[in-house]
PDB file of C-alpha atoms in Angstrom:
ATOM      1  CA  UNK A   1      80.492 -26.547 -43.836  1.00 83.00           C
ATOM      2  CA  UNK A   2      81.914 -25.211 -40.232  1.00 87.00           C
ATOM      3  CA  UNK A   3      80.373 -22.808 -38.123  1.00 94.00           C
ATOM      4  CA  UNK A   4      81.995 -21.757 -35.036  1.00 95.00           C
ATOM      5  CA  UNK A   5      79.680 -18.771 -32.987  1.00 96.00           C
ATOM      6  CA  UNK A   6      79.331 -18.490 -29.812  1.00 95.00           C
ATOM      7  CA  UNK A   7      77.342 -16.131 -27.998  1.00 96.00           C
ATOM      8  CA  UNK A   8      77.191 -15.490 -23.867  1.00 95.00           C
ATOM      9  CA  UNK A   9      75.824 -13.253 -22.147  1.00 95.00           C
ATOM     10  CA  UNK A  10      76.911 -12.650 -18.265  1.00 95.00           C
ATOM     11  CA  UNK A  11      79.027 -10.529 -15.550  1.00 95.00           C
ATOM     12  CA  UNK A  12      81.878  -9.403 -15.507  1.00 96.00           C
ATOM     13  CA  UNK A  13      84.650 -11.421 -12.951  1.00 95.00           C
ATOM     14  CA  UNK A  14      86.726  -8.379 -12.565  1.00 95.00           C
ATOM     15  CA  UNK A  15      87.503  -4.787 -14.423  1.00 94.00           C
ATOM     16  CA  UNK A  16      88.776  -5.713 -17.669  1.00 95.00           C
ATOM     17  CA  UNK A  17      92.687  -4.488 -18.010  1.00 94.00           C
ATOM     18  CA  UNK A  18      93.487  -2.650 -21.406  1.00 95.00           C
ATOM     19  CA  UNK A  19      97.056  -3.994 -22.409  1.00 96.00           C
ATOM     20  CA  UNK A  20      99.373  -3.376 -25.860  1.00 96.00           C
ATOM     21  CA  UNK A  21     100.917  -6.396 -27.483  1.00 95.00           C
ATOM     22  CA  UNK A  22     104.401  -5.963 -28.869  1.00 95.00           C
ATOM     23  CA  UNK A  23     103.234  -4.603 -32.176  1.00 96.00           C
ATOM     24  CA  UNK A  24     101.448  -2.580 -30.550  1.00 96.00           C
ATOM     25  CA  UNK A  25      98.342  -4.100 -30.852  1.00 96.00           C
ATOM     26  CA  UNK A  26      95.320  -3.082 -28.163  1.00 96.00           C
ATOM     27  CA  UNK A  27      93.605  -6.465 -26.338  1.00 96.00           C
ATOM     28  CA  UNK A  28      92.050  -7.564 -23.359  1.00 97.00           C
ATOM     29  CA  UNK A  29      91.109 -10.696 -21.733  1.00 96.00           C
ATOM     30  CA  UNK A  30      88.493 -10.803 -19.489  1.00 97.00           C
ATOM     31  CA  UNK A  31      86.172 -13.579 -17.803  1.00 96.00           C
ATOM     32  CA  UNK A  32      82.444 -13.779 -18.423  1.00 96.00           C
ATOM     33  CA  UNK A  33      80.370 -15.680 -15.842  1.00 95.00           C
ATOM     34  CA  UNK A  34      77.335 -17.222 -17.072  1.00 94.00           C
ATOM     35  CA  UNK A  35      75.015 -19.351 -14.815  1.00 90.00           C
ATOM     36  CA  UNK A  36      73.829 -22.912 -15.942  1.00 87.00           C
ATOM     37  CA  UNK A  37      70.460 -23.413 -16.882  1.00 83.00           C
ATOM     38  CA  UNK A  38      69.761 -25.382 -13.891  1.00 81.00           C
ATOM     39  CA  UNK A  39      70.590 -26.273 -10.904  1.00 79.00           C
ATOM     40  CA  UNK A  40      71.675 -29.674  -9.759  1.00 79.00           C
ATOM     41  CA  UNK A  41      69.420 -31.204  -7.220  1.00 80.00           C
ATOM     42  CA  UNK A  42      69.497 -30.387  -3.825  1.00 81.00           C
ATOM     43  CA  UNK A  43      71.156 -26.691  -4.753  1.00 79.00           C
ATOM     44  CA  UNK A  44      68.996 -23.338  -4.960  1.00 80.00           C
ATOM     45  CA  UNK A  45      70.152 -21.690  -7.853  1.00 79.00           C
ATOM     46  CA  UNK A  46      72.780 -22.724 -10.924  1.00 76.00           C
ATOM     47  CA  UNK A  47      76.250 -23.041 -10.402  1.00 87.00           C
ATOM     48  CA  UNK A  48      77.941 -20.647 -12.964  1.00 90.00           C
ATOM     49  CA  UNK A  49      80.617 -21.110 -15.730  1.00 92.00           C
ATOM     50  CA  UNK A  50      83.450 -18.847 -16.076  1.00 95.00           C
ATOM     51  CA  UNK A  51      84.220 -18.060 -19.479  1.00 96.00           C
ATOM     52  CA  UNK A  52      87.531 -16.847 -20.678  1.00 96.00           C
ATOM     53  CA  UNK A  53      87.414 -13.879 -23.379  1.00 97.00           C
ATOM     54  CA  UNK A  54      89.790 -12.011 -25.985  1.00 96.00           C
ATOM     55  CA  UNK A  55      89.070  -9.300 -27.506  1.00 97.00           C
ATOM     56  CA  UNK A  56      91.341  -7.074 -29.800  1.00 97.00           C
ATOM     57  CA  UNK A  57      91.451  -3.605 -31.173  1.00 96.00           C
ATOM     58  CA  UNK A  58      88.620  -1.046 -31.200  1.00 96.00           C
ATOM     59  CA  UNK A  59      86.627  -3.803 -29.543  1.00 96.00           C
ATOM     60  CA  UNK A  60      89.355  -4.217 -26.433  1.00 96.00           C
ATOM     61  CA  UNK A  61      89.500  -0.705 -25.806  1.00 96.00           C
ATOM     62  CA  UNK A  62      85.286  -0.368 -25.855  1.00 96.00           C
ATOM     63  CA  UNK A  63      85.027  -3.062 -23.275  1.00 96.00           C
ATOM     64  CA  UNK A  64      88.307  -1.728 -21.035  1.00 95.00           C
ATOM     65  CA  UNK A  65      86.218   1.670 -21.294  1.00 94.00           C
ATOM     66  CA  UNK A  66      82.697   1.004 -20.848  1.00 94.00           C
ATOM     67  CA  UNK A  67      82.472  -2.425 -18.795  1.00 95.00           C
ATOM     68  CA  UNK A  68      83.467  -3.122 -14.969  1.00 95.00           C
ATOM     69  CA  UNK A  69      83.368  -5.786 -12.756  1.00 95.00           C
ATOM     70  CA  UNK A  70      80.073  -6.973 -12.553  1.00 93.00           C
ATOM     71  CA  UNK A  71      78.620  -5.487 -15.404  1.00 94.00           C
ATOM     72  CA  UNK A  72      76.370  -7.611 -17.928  1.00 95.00           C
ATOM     73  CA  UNK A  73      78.109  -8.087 -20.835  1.00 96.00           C
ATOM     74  CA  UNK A  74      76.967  -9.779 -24.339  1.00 96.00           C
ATOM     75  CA  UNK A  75      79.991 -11.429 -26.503  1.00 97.00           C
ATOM     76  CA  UNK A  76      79.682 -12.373 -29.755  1.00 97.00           C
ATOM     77  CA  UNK A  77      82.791 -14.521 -30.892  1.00 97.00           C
ATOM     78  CA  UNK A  78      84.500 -17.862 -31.680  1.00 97.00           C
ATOM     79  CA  UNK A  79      85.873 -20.655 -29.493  1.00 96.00           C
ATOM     80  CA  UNK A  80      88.938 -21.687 -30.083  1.00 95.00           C
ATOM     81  CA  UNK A  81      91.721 -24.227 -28.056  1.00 94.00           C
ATOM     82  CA  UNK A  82      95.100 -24.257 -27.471  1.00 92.00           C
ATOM     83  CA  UNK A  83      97.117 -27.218 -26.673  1.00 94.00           C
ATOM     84  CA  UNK A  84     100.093 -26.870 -24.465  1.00 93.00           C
ATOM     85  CA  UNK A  85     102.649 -28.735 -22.030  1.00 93.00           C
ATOM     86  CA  UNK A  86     102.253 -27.532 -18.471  1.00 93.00           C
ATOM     87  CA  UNK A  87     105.017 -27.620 -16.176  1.00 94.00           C
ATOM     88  CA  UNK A  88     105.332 -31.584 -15.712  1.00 94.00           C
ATOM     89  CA  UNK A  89     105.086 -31.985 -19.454  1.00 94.00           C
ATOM     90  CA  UNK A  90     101.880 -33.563 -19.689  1.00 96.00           C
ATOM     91  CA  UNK A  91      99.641 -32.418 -22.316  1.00 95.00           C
ATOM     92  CA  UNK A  92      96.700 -30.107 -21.702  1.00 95.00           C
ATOM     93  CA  UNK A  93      94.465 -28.144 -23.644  1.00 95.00           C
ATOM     94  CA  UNK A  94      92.419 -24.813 -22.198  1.00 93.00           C
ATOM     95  CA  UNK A  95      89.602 -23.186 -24.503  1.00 94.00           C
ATOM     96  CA  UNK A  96      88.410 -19.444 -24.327  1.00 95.00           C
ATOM     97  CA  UNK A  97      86.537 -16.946 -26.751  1.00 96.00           C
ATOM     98  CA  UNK A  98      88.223 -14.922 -29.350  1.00 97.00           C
ATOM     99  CA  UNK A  99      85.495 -12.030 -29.240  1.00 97.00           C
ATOM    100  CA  UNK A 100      84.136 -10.246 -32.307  1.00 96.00           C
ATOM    101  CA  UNK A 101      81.777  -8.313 -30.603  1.00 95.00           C
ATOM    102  CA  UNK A 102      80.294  -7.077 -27.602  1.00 95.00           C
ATOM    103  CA  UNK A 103      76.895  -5.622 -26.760  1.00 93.00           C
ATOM    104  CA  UNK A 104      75.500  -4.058 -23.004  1.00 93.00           C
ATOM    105  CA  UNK A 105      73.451  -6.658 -21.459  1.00 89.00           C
ATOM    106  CA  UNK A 106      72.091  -4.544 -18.069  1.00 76.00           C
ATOM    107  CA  UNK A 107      72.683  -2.026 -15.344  1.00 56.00           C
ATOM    108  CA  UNK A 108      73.725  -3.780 -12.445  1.00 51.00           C
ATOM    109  CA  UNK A 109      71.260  -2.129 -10.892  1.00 58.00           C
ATOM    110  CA  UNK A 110      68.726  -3.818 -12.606  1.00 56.00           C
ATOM    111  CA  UNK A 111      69.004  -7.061 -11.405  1.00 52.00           C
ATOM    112  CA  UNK A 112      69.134 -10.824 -12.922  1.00 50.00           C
ATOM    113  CA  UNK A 113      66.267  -9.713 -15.352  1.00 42.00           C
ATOM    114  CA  UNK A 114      68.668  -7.988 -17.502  1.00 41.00           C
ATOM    115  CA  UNK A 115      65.814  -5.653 -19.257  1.00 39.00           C
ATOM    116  CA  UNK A 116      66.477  -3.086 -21.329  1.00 37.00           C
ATOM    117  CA  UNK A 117      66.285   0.308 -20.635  1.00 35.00           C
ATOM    118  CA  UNK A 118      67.411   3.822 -20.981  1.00 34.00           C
ATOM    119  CA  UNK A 119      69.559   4.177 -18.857  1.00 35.00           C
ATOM    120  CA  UNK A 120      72.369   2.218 -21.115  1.00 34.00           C
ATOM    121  CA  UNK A 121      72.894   2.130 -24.977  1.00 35.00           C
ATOM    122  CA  UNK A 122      72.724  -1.078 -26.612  1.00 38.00           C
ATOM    123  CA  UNK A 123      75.746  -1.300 -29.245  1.00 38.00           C
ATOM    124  CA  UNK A 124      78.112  -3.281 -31.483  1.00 42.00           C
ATOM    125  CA  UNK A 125      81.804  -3.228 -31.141  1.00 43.00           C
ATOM    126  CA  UNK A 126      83.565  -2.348 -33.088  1.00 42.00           C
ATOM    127  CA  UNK A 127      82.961   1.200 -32.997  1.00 39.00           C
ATOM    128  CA  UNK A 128      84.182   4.901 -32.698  1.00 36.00           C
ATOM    129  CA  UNK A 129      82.613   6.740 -30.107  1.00 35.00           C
ATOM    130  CA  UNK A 130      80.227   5.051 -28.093  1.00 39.00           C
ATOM    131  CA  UNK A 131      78.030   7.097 -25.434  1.00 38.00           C
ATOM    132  CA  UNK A 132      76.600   4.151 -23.155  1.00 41.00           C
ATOM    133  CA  UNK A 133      74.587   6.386 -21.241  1.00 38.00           C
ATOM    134  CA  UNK A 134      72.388   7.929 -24.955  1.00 37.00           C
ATOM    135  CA  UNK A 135      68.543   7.487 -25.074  1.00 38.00           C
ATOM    136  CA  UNK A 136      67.283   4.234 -26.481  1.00 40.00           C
ATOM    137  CA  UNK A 137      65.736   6.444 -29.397  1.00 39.00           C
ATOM    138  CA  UNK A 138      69.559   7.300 -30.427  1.00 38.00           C
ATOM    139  CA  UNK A 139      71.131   6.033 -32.953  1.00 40.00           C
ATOM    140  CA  UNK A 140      73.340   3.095 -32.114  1.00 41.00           C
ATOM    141  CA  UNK A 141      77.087   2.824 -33.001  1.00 43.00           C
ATOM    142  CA  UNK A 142      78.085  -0.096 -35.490  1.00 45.00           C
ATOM    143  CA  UNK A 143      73.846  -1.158 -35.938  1.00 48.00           C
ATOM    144  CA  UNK A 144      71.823  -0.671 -38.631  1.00 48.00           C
ATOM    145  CA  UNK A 145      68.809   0.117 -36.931  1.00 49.00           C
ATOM    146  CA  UNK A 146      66.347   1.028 -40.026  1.00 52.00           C
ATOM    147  CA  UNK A 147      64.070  -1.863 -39.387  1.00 49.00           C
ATOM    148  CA  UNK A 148      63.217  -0.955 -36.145  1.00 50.00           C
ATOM    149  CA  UNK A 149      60.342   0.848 -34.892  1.00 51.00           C
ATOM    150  CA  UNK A 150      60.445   2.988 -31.943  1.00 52.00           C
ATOM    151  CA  UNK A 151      58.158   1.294 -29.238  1.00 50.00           C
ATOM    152  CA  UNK A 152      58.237   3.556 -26.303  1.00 52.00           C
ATOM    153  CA  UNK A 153      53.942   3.893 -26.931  1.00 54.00           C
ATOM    154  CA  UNK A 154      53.679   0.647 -26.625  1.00 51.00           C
ATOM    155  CA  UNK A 155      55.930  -0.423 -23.741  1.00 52.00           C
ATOM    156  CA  UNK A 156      52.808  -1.116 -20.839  1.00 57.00           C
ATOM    157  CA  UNK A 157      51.405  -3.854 -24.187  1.00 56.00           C
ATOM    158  CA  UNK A 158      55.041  -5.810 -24.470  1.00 52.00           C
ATOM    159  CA  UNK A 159      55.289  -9.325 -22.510  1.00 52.00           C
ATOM    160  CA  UNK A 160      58.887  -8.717 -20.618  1.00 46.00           C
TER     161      UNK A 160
END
């Protein structure tokens, strides 16, 4: 058995650019940064990957529309390589993330502790319509959301 999923969740490097492949087909590549668990010694704070995205279709056009430079982003995808000549003709190989989804992660606004909150609508790409700025007690585009509970009584009781 294979399994290939990859999930990151960062900022945005710069606005994502909505472009048409010959066919016709919507895509956009975009690059995710998304800080290293720790920091080597001797530095304050985690250097930061920068992760190259694709994503194609309803879910291109929902991130060229709804995400910006420096926006947290959640992608749910595949890695995949491509092997290549560069211009000497040595071999090299780059990797990226052929996205299947993508969720909100934060406001900028609210900071590196990326909570939740209702000022943004979490949701699934693909999907038809999206309102990112819809109370959390909305119904979400693309999620099946009837096992959860609403928990707005209870948010002074929850541990983040």
């Amino acid at each position: 058995m294979n399994i290939n999923k990859v999930m990151l969740m960062g900022r945005l490097t710069s606005d994502p650019e909505l472009k048409m492949s010959a066919s016709g087909i919507p895509n956009v590549r975009f690059s995710v940064a998304v800080n290293r668990r720790f920091a080597k010694q001797g530095e304050d704070r985690p250097t930061a990957d920068f992760i190259p995205c694709t994503a194609f279709r309803q879910t291109a056009e929902f991130v060229s529309k709804y995400f910006k430079k420096g926006s947290v982003i959640i992608v749910f995808g595949s890695i995949q390589n491509d092997n290549y000549k560069d211009k000497d003709g040595i071999e090299r190989r780059s990797y990226s993330i052929m996205v299947d989804e993508v969720q909100f992660g934060a406001t900028k606004q609210e900071g590196p502790a990326m909570r939740p909150s209702d000022d943004y609508m979490q949701s699934s790409a693909p999907v038809s319509n999206p309102v990112p700025s819809a109370p959390a007690s909305a119904p979400t585009a693309g999620v099946n959301t009837e096992f959860f509970a609403d928990i707005k009584d209870i948010e002074d009781e929850l541990p983040f």
